[in-house]
CSV table of C-alpha atoms in Angstrom, one decimal:
chain,number,residue,atom,x,y,z
A,1,UNK,CA,108.1,107.7,123.7
A,2,UNK,CA,104.7,108.9,122.3
A,3,UNK,CA,103.9,112.2,120.4
A,4,UNK,CA,102.9,115.0,123.0
A,5,UNK,CA,101.4,118.2,121.5
A,6,UNK,CA,100.6,119.1,125.2
A,7,UNK,CA,103.4,120.9,126.1
A,8,UNK,CA,102.6,123.3,122.4
A,9,UNK,CA,98.8,123.2,122.2
A,10,UNK,CA,98.9,124.3,126.8
A,11,UNK,CA,100.9,127.3,126.1
A,12,UNK,CA,99.0,128.4,123.1
A,13,UNK,CA,96.0,128.1,124.7
A,14,UNK,CA,97.5,130.3,127.3
A,15,UNK,CA,99.3,133.1,124.8
A,16,UNK,CA,94.9,132.9,123.4
A,17,UNK,CA,93.4,133.5,127.0
A,18,UNK,CA,95.6,136.3,127.8
A,19,UNK,CA,94.9,138.1,124.6
A,20,UNK,CA,91.2,137.3,125.3
A,21,UNK,CA,90.8,138.5,128.8
A,22,UNK,CA,91.8,136.8,133.2
A,23,UNK,CA,88.7,135.1,132.9
A,24,UNK,CA,89.2,133.2,129.6
A,25,UNK,CA,93.0,133.0,130.2
A,26,UNK,CA,92.3,131.1,133.5
A,27,UNK,CA,89.8,129.0,132.3
A,28,UNK,CA,92.3,128.0,129.3
A,29,UNK,CA,95.0,127.5,132.3
A,30,UNK,CA,92.8,124.9,134.1
A,31,UNK,CA,91.8,123.4,130.9
A,32,UNK,CA,95.8,122.6,130.1
A,33,UNK,CA,96.7,121.6,133.4
A,34,UNK,CA,94.2,119.2,133.2
A,35,UNK,CA,94.9,117.9,129.7
A,36,UNK,CA,98.4,118.0,130.2
A,37,UNK,CA,98.3,115.8,133.3
A,38,UNK,CA,96.5,112.6,131.7
A,39,UNK,CA,98.2,113.2,128.6
A,40,UNK,CA,101.3,112.7,130.7
A,41,UNK,CA,99.8,109.8,132.3
A,42,UNK,CA,98.9,108.0,128.6
A,43,UNK,CA,102.3,108.8,127.8
A,44,UNK,CA,104.7,107.2,130.7
A,45,UNK,CA,102.1,103.3,129.2
A,46,UNK,CA,103.5,103.3,126.2
A,47,UNK,CA,107.0,103.1,127.4
A,48,UNK,CA,106.5,100.6,130.3
A,49,UNK,CA,104.2,98.8,127.8
A,50,UNK,CA,107.3,98.2,125.0
A,51,UNK,CA,110.4,97.6,128.0
A,52,UNK,CA,108.0,94.7,129.0
A,53,UNK,CA,106.9,93.4,125.7
A,54,UNK,CA,110.9,93.8,124.6
A,55,UNK,CA,112.0,92.3,127.9
A,56,UNK,CA,109.6,89.3,127.4
A,57,UNK,CA,110.3,88.5,123.9
A,58,UNK,CA,114.3,88.6,123.5
A,59,UNK,CA,114.3,87.0,127.4
A,60,UNK,CA,112.3,83.9,125.5
A,61,UNK,CA,114.7,83.9,122.6
A,62,UNK,CA,117.4,83.6,124.6
A,63,UNK,CA,116.5,81.0,125.7
A,64,UNK,CA,115.5,79.1,123.6
A,65,UNK,CA,118.8,79.8,121.8
A,66,UNK,CA,120.9,78.6,124.2
A,67,UNK,CA,118.8,75.4,124.4
A,68,UNK,CA,119.3,75.0,120.6
A,69,UNK,CA,122.9,76.1,121.2
A,70,UNK,CA,123.6,72.9,123.2
A,71,UNK,CA,122.6,70.6,121.3
A,72,UNK,CA,125.0,68.4,119.3
A,73,UNK,CA,122.6,68.0,116.5
A,74,UNK,CA,122.7,71.7,115.7
A,75,UNK,CA,126.6,72.4,115.4
A,76,UNK,CA,126.4,73.4,111.6
A,77,UNK,CA,123.5,76.2,113.1
A,78,UNK,CA,125.5,77.1,116.1
A,79,UNK,CA,127.4,80.7,114.1
A,80,UNK,CA,123.7,81.1,113.4
A,81,UNK,CA,123.0,80.8,116.9
A,82,UNK,CA,125.9,83.0,118.1
A,83,UNK,CA,124.2,86.0,116.4
A,84,UNK,CA,120.6,85.1,116.9
A,85,UNK,CA,120.9,85.8,120.5
A,86,UNK,CA,123.6,88.3,120.6
A,87,UNK,CA,120.9,90.6,119.0
A,88,UNK,CA,118.4,89.1,121.6
A,89,UNK,CA,120.9,90.2,123.9
A,90,UNK,CA,121.6,93.4,122.2
A,91,UNK,CA,117.8,94.7,122.3
A,92,UNK,CA,117.5,93.2,125.4
A,93,UNK,CA,120.1,95.4,127.0
A,94,UNK,CA,118.5,98.4,124.9
A,95,UNK,CA,115.5,98.2,126.5
A,96,UNK,CA,116.6,97.6,130.2
A,97,UNK,CA,119.0,100.7,129.8
A,98,UNK,CA,116.4,103.7,128.0
A,99,UNK,CA,113.5,102.7,129.0
A,100,UNK,CA,113.5,103.3,132.9
A,101,UNK,CA,115.2,106.6,131.7
A,102,UNK,CA,112.2,107.4,129.9
A,103,UNK,CA,109.8,106.2,132.4
A,104,UNK,CA,111.6,108.1,135.4
A,105,UNK,CA,111.4,111.3,132.9
A,106,UNK,CA,107.6,111.2,132.7
A,107,UNK,CA,107.1,110.8,135.8
A,108,UNK,CA,108.9,113.3,136.8
A,109,UNK,CA,106.6,115.6,134.3
A,110,UNK,CA,109.0,115.7,131.3
A,111,UNK,CA,111.4,117.6,133.5
A,112,UNK,CA,114.7,116.4,132.6
A,113,UNK,CA,116.9,118.3,134.8
A,114,UNK,CA,114.8,116.5,138.0
A,115,UNK,CA,117.3,113.7,137.5
A,116,UNK,CA,119.9,114.8,135.4
A,117,UNK,CA,121.2,118.4,136.7
A,118,UNK,CA,124.6,117.6,135.7
A,119,UNK,CA,123.2,116.5,132.2
A,120,UNK,CA,126.0,113.3,132.0
A,121,UNK,CA,122.7,111.0,131.8
A,122,UNK,CA,121.9,112.6,128.6
A,123,UNK,CA,124.9,111.7,127.2
A,124,UNK,CA,125.1,108.2,128.4
A,125,UNK,CA,121.5,107.6,126.8
A,126,UNK,CA,122.5,109.3,123.2
A,127,UNK,CA,125.6,106.7,123.7
A,128,UNK,CA,123.1,103.9,124.6
A,129,UNK,CA,120.6,105.1,121.7
A,130,UNK,CA,123.6,104.9,119.1
A,131,UNK,CA,125.3,101.8,119.7
A,132,UNK,CA,122.2,99.2,120.3
A,133,UNK,CA,120.5,101.1,117.1
A,134,UNK,CA,123.7,100.5,115.1
A,135,UNK,CA,124.6,97.1,116.8
A,136,UNK,CA,121.2,96.0,116.1
A,137,UNK,CA,121.4,96.4,112.2
A,138,UNK,CA,125.1,95.3,111.9
A,139,UNK,CA,124.0,92.1,113.9
A,140,UNK,CA,121.5,91.5,111.2
A,141,UNK,CA,123.5,92.3,108.2
A,142,UNK,CA,126.1,89.6,109.8
A,143,UNK,CA,123.6,87.2,110.6
A,144,UNK,CA,121.8,88.0,105.9
A,145,UNK,CA,125.8,87.6,104.9
A,146,UNK,CA,126.0,84.6,107.0
A,147,UNK,CA,123.0,82.5,105.6
A,148,UNK,CA,123.8,83.7,102.1
A,149,UNK,CA,126.9,82.2,102.3
A,150,UNK,CA,125.7,79.3,104.0
A,151,UNK,CA,123.4,78.9,100.8
A,152,UNK,CA,125.2,79.9,98.1
A,153,UNK,CA,128.6,78.1,98.7
A,154,UNK,CA,128.1,75.4,101.5
A,155,UNK,CA,131.8,74.0,101.2
A,156,UNK,CA,133.3,77.1,101.6
A,157,UNK,CA,130.6,77.5,104.7
A,158,UNK,CA,131.5,74.3,106.6
A,159,UNK,CA,134.9,74.5,105.9
A,160,UNK,CA,136.2,77.8,106.9
A,161,UNK,CA,132.7,79.4,108.6
A,162,UNK,CA,133.9,78.4,112.8
A,163,UNK,CA,132.1,79.6,115.9
A,164,UNK,CA,135.7,80.9,116.6
A,165,UNK,CA,135.5,83.4,113.6
A,166,UNK,CA,131.7,84.3,114.1
A,167,UNK,CA,132.7,85.2,118.2
A,168,UNK,CA,135.3,87.4,117.2
A,169,UNK,CA,133.7,89.6,114.0
A,170,UNK,CA,130.6,90.0,117.3
A,171,UNK,CA,133.5,91.5,118.7
A,172,UNK,CA,134.9,93.6,116.8
A,173,UNK,CA,131.2,94.9,115.2
A,174,UNK,CA,130.6,95.5,119.4
A,175,UNK,CA,133.4,97.1,119.7
A,176,UNK,CA,133.9,99.6,116.4
A,177,UNK,CA,129.8,101.0,117.2
A,178,UNK,CA,131.1,101.7,120.6
A,179,UNK,CA,133.8,103.8,119.9
A,180,UNK,CA,131.8,105.4,117.3
A,181,UNK,CA,129.0,106.0,119.5
A,182,UNK,CA,131.9,108.0,121.9
A,183,UNK,CA,132.6,110.2,119.6
A,184,UNK,CA,130.6,112.7,120.9
A,185,UNK,CA,132.3,112.4,124.6
A,186,UNK,CA,135.3,113.1,122.9
A,187,UNK,CA,134.0,116.4,121.1
A,188,UNK,CA,133.5,115.3,117.7
A,189,UNK,CA,129.2,116.0,117.5
A,190,UNK,CA,126.5,116.6,120.2
A,191,UNK,CA,123.8,114.6,121.9
A,192,UNK,CA,120.8,116.5,122.9
A,193,UNK,CA,117.3,116.5,124.6
A,194,UNK,CA,114.9,115.7,121.8
A,195,UNK,CA,111.3,116.8,122.1
A,196,UNK,CA,109.3,116.8,124.1
A,197,UNK,CA,111.8,116.3,126.6
A,198,UNK,CA,112.2,112.7,127.4
A,199,UNK,CA,115.2,111.3,125.6
A,200,UNK,CA,118.3,112.2,123.9
A,201,UNK,CA,119.8,111.6,120.8
A,202,UNK,CA,122.0,113.4,117.7
A,203,UNK,CA,122.0,116.7,117.3
A,204,UNK,CA,120.7,117.0,113.4
A,205,UNK,CA,120.7,121.3,113.3
A,206,UNK,CA,123.7,121.9,115.6
A,207,UNK,CA,126.2,123.2,112.9
A,208,UNK,CA,128.2,125.0,116.1
A,209,UNK,CA,129.4,122.0,117.3
A,210,UNK,CA,132.7,120.4,115.7
A,211,UNK,CA,132.2,117.6,113.7
A,212,UNK,CA,127.9,117.0,114.7
A,213,UNK,CA,126.9,117.4,111.0
A,214,UNK,CA,129.6,115.0,110.0
A,215,UNK,CA,128.3,112.6,112.9
A,216,UNK,CA,124.8,112.7,112.4
A,217,UNK,CA,125.6,112.2,108.4
A,218,UNK,CA,127.8,108.8,109.0
A,219,UNK,CA,124.9,107.3,111.8
A,220,UNK,CA,122.4,108.4,109.4
A,221,UNK,CA,124.8,106.6,106.0
A,222,UNK,CA,126.1,103.8,108.2
A,223,UNK,CA,122.2,102.5,108.9
A,224,UNK,CA,121.2,102.5,105.4
A,225,UNK,CA,123.9,100.9,104.2
A,226,UNK,CA,123.4,97.9,106.7
A,227,UNK,CA,120.2,98.1,105.3
A,228,UNK,CA,121.2,97.7,101.6
A,229,UNK,CA,123.1,94.9,102.6
A,230,UNK,CA,120.7,93.2,104.6
A,231,UNK,CA,117.8,93.4,101.7
A,232,UNK,CA,120.8,92.2,99.3
A,233,UNK,CA,122.3,89.6,101.2
A,234,UNK,CA,118.5,88.1,101.8
A,235,UNK,CA,117.1,88.8,98.0
A,236,UNK,CA,120.5,86.1,97.4
A,237,UNK,CA,119.5,84.0,99.7
A,238,UNK,CA,115.7,83.5,98.6
A,239,UNK,CA,117.3,82.8,95.3
A,240,UNK,CA,119.6,80.3,95.9
A,241,UNK,CA,116.7,78.7,97.7
A,242,UNK,CA,114.3,78.9,95.2
A,243,UNK,CA,117.0,77.5,92.8
A,244,UNK,CA,117.9,74.5,95.0
A,245,UNK,CA,114.8,73.3,96.3
A,246,UNK,CA,113.9,73.4,92.5
A,247,UNK,CA,117.0,71.2,91.8
A,248,UNK,CA,116.2,69.1,94.5
A,249,UNK,CA,112.0,68.7,93.0
A,250,UNK,CA,110.5,65.4,93.7
A,251,UNK,CA,108.1,63.1,95.6
A,252,UNK,CA,111.0,61.5,97.9
A,253,UNK,CA,110.3,62.5,101.6
A,254,UNK,CA,113.8,64.4,101.7
A,255,UNK,CA,112.3,66.3,98.9
A,256,UNK,CA,109.2,67.5,100.6
A,257,UNK,CA,110.8,68.5,104.0
A,258,UNK,CA,113.4,70.4,102.0
A,259,UNK,CA,110.2,72.5,100.4
A,260,UNK,CA,109.4,73.1,103.5
A,261,UNK,CA,112.2,74.5,105.2
A,262,UNK,CA,112.7,76.5,101.6
A,263,UNK,CA,109.0,78.0,102.3
A,264,UNK,CA,109.5,78.2,106.2
A,265,UNK,CA,113.1,80.2,105.6
A,266,UNK,CA,111.5,82.6,102.7
A,267,UNK,CA,108.3,83.6,104.5
A,268,UNK,CA,110.9,84.5,107.6
A,269,UNK,CA,113.5,86.3,105.3
A,270,UNK,CA,110.5,88.2,103.9
A,271,UNK,CA,109.5,89.3,107.4
A,272,UNK,CA,112.9,89.9,108.3
A,273,UNK,CA,112.9,92.8,105.7
A,274,UNK,CA,109.5,94.9,105.9
A,275,UNK,CA,110.1,94.7,109.5
A,276,UNK,CA,113.6,96.3,109.4
A,277,UNK,CA,112.3,99.1,105.9
A,278,UNK,CA,109.2,99.7,108.3
A,279,UNK,CA,111.4,100.2,111.3
A,280,UNK,CA,114.1,101.7,110.6
A,281,UNK,CA,114.0,103.7,107.5
A,282,UNK,CA,111.7,106.5,108.4
A,283,UNK,CA,114.1,107.5,111.2
A,284,UNK,CA,117.3,107.3,108.3
A,285,UNK,CA,116.0,108.9,105.9
A,286,UNK,CA,114.3,112.3,108.0
A,287,UNK,CA,117.7,112.9,109.5
A,288,UNK,CA,119.4,113.0,107.0
A,289,UNK,CA,116.3,115.5,105.5
A,290,UNK,CA,116.4,117.1,109.1
A,291,UNK,CA,120.5,117.9,108.5
A,292,UNK,CA,120.1,119.5,104.9
A,293,UNK,CA,117.4,121.7,106.7
A,294,UNK,CA,119.5,122.6,109.5
A,295,UNK,CA,116.4,121.6,111.8
A,296,UNK,CA,116.8,119.4,115.3
A,297,UNK,CA,113.8,117.7,117.3
A,298,UNK,CA,115.2,120.2,120.4
A,299,UNK,CA,113.6,122.7,118.7
A,300,UNK,CA,110.8,122.3,119.2
A,301,UNK,CA,109.9,124.2,122.4
A,302,UNK,CA,107.0,125.4,123.0
A,303,UNK,CA,107.9,129.9,123.4
A,304,UNK,CA,109.7,129.4,119.6
A,305,UNK,CA,106.8,127.3,118.3
A,306,UNK,CA,104.6,130.1,119.4
A,307,UNK,CA,106.6,133.2,119.1
A,308,UNK,CA,107.5,132.5,115.0
A,309,UNK,CA,104.1,131.1,113.3
A,310,UNK,CA,105.1,131.2,109.7
A,311,UNK,CA,107.5,127.7,110.6
A,312,UNK,CA,106.4,126.4,113.8
A,313,UNK,CA,103.7,124.1,111.0
A,314,UNK,CA,106.8,122.5,109.4
A,315,UNK,CA,109.4,122.1,112.5
A,316,UNK,CA,106.4,120.9,114.4
A,317,UNK,CA,105.5,117.9,111.7
A,318,UNK,CA,109.3,117.4,111.8
A,319,UNK,CA,109.5,116.9,115.0
A,320,UNK,CA,106.3,114.6,115.0
A,321,UNK,CA,108.0,112.4,112.5
A,322,UNK,CA,110.5,112.2,114.0
A,323,UNK,CA,109.5,111.1,117.5
A,324,UNK,CA,107.2,108.8,115.1
A,325,UNK,CA,110.4,107.4,113.7
A,326,UNK,CA,112.6,106.6,117.1
A,327,UNK,CA,109.4,104.8,118.0
A,328,UNK,CA,109.3,102.4,115.1
A,329,UNK,CA,113.3,101.9,115.3
A,330,UNK,CA,113.0,101.0,119.6
A,331,UNK,CA,109.9,98.8,118.2
A,332,UNK,CA,112.2,96.6,116.1
A,333,UNK,CA,114.1,95.8,119.1
A,334,UNK,CA,110.7,94.2,120.2
A,335,UNK,CA,110.1,92.6,116.8
A,336,UNK,CA,113.8,91.6,116.4
A,337,UNK,CA,113.1,88.1,118.3
A,338,UNK,CA,109.8,87.5,116.9
A,339,UNK,CA,110.6,87.4,112.5
A,340,UNK,CA,114.0,85.6,113.6
A,341,UNK,CA,112.8,82.5,115.9
A,342,UNK,CA,110.5,82.8,117.6
A,343,UNK,CA,107.7,83.4,114.9
A,344,UNK,CA,109.2,80.2,112.9
A,345,UNK,CA,109.3,78.1,115.6
A,346,UNK,CA,105.6,78.6,116.6
A,347,UNK,CA,103.7,80.7,113.6
A,348,UNK,CA,105.7,79.5,110.6
A,349,UNK,CA,105.3,76.2,111.0
A,350,UNK,CA,101.2,76.0,112.0
A,351,UNK,CA,101.1,78.1,109.3
A,352,UNK,CA,102.8,75.5,106.7
A,353,UNK,CA,100.8,72.6,108.5
A,354,UNK,CA,98.0,74.8,107.4
A,355,UNK,CA,99.2,75.6,103.8
A,356,UNK,CA,99.2,71.4,103.6
A,357,UNK,CA,96.1,70.8,105.2
A,358,UNK,CA,94.4,72.8,102.6
A,359,UNK,CA,96.2,71.5,99.7
A,360,UNK,CA,95.7,68.0,100.5
A,361,UNK,CA,91.9,68.5,101.2
A,362,UNK,CA,91.8,70.8,97.6
A,363,UNK,CA,93.4,67.4,96.3
A,364,UNK,CA,91.2,64.5,98.3
A,365,UNK,CA,88.6,66.9,97.4
A,366,UNK,CA,89.6,66.6,93.3
A,367,UNK,CA,89.5,62.8,93.5
A,368,UNK,CA,86.4,62.6,95.3
A,369,UNK,CA,84.6,64.2,92.3
A,370,UNK,CA,86.6,62.3,89.7
A,371,UNK,CA,85.7,59.3,91.6
A,372,UNK,CA,82.0,59.8,91.5
A,373,UNK,CA,82.2,61.0,87.3
A,374,UNK,CA,83.9,57.8,87.0
A,375,UNK,CA,81.2,55.7,88.8
A,376,UNK,CA,78.2,58.3,86.9
A,377,UNK,CA,79.8,57.5,83.5
A,378,UNK,CA,80.2,53.2,84.6
A,379,UNK,CA,76.5,53.5,85.1
A,380,UNK,CA,75.6,55.2,82.0
A,381,UNK,CA,77.7,53.2,79.7
A,382,UNK,CA,75.9,50.2,82.0
A,383,UNK,CA,72.8,51.3,81.2
A,384,UNK,CA,73.4,51.9,78.2
A,385,UNK,CA,74.9,48.2,77.1
A,386,UNK,CA,71.7,47.3,78.9
A,387,UNK,CA,69.6,49.0,76.4
A,388,UNK,CA,71.3,48.0,73.2
A,389,UNK,CA,70.9,44.0,74.8
A,390,UNK,CA,67.6,44.4,75.4
A,391,UNK,CA,66.3,46.0,71.3
A,392,UNK,CA,68.5,43.7,69.9
């Protein structure tokens, strides 16, 4: 999904053309048709690229998780691997179920009624957006809690944290989130088409529908709560890792391996926190703002925007931000497998190898400089001794 001002600008150009004259109006309309066609062509490329990228990344993550899960030496990591695999599977299905609909609407000229005359597809799309969005957030929280318990209380974790408990927790998360997403189908809340008409989501400005404000606020509140839990647990994990790394400091091979593992994990957790904040904070905060001001993205149609210039700029700005925010949230489905698994397997180890190489180079350089300085001092001392012996 991409920000598309073509509809609004096109109608505005037509209105100005009618005010100036028929010839100008005809010219502007022709320009508008050309611009709309080019914008539609450019817009459809964005969801296609996101779908392909998300499918590749999450499929690779699922393959790596399956291979790691089958290894006997990874028995202690199976709970964490189950969480990562569930997140990758959730993100993959989220891409597969929503992106083709968006692409079809763009190919139909952004006319949703052509592919969904009954309106049922909009409700399905909204359920998918809510389910896979909240599931990804809660799965991230579950992984953060699991890692925090493993680091801060390893004995309790090894005794009570079984794979059966993890599977039950994941099933409960999926079921509860799905039940929440189905509330508009039961009459509590409403899913509406959002500007520019290529996707459906929770209506933030409809007070007439029973429970709509409650449903929208609850979604935003659950998302913010999940973010806070994830960030708090990751901070606790980083603190626990640093403390344990200091207690294990030494020159042995095991202590060096622990330091390397700690560095990799801390970098990964910092990356997870940054990605979550960047991708989800704009959408959740903007939703609360639009709920408080009774503004909804589906109000960004060209007719109301042109007829009411006093509020058109503010509404258009909210719509632009809302569309950008939902794109960032969708981008999280692509970044998840990389920050949780793929980057750790590929880039983090290379980063640590480079850091160790730079550190070793600096140490060797210091040794070489010290050796050269010692040799020079020894040479000067020998020459001084020779001069003293000759003078005596």
